[in-house]
Coordinates of C-alpha atoms in Angstrom, one line a residue:
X875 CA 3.5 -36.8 -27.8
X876 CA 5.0 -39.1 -30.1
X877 CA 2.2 -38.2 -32.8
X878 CA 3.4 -34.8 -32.7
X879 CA 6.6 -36.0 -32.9
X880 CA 5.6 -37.5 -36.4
X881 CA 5.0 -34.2 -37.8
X882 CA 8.1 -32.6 -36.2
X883 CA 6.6 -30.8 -33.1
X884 CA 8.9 -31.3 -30.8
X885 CA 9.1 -28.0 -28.6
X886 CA 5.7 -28.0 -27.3
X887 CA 4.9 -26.0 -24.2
X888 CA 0.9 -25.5 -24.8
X889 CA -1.1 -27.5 -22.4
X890 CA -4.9 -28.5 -21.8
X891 CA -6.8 -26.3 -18.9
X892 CA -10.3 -25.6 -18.5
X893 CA -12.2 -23.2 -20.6
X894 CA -13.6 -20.4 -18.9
X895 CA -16.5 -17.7 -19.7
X896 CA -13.2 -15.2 -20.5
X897 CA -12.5 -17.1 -23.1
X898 CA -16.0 -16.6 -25.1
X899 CA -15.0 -12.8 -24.7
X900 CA -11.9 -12.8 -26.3
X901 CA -11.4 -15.6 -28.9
X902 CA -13.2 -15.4 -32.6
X903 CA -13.5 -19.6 -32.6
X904 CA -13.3 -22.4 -29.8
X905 CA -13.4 -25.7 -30.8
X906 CA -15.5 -28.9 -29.4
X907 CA -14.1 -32.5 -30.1
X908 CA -17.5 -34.2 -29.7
X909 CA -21.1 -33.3 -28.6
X910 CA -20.4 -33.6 -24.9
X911 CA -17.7 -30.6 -25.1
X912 CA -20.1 -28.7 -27.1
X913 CA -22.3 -28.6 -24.7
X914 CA -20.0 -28.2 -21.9
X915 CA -19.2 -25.1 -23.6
X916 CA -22.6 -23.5 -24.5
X917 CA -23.1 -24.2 -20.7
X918 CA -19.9 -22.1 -20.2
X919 CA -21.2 -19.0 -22.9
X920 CA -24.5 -18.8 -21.1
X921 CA -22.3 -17.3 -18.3
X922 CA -21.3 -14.3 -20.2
X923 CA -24.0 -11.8 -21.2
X924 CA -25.0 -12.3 -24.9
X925 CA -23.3 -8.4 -25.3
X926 CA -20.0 -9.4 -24.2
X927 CA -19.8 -12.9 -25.9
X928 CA -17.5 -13.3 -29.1
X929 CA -16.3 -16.6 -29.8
X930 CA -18.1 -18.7 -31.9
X931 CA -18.3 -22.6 -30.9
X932 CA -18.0 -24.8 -33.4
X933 CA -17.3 -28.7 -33.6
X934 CA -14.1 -29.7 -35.0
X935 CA -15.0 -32.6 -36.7
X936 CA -17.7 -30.7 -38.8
X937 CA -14.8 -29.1 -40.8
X938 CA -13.7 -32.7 -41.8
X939 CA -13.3 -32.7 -45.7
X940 CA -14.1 -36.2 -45.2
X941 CA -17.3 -35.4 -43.5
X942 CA -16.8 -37.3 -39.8
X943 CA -18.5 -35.1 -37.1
X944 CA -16.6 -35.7 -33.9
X945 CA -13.1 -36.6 -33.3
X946 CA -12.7 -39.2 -31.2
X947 CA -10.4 -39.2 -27.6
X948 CA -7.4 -41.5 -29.1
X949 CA -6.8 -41.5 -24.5
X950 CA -9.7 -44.4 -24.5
X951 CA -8.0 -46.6 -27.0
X952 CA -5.1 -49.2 -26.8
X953 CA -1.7 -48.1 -28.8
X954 CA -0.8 -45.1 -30.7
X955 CA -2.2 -45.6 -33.8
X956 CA -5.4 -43.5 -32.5
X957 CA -3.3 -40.7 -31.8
X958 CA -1.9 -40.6 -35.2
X959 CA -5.2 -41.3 -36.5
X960 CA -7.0 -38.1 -34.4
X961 CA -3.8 -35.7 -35.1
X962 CA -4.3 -36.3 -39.1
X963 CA -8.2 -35.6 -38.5
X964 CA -7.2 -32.4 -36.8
X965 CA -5.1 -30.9 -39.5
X966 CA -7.6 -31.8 -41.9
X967 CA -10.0 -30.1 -40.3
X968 CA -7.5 -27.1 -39.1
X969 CA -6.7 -26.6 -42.8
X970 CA -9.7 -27.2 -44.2
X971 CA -11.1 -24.6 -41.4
X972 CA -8.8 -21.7 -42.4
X973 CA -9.3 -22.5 -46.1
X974 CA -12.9 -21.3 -45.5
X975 CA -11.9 -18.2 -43.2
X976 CA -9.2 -16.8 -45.2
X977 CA -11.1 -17.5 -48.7

């Protein structure tokens, strides 16, 4: 949290939980970190009839202006740097993400 911090989130109340098939019926974009949570969730989509399905799955790190692929999981590394490190990478790829969309 302390990342967040950094860029003055401070109230946060959203929390990780597990993505269901519901989910690919009512969100327009869900977003993998890496290749293994891409393919957890086109495992997930090919629960819910191709009729009903709506999100598209993309990979985070594929909107990088700086062209890296996957974000890493700052959990598996030693200090807080990483964090810092993955939560810039994010907004980079957030912004550069609804740049596209909204253009």
């Amino acid at each position: 949290m302390g990342a967040l911090k950094k860029y003055g989130i401070t109230d946060y109340k959203h929390k990780a939980r597990v993505t269901s098939p519901n989910d690919i019926r009512q969100f327009d974009y869900i977003f993998g970190m890496d290749d293994s949570n891409i393919e957890d969730l086109l495992e997930i989509e090919q629960k819910v009839p191709k009729e009903e399905r709506h999100a598209q799955i993309l990979m985070l790190g594929k909107q990088d202006p700086n062209g890296k692929n996957e974000v890493p999981d700052p959990y598996y590394e030693s200090g807080s740097k990483q964090f810092d490190e993955v939560l810039e990478q994010c907004v980079k790829c957030c912004e550069a993400f609804l740049d596209k969309v909204y253009k």
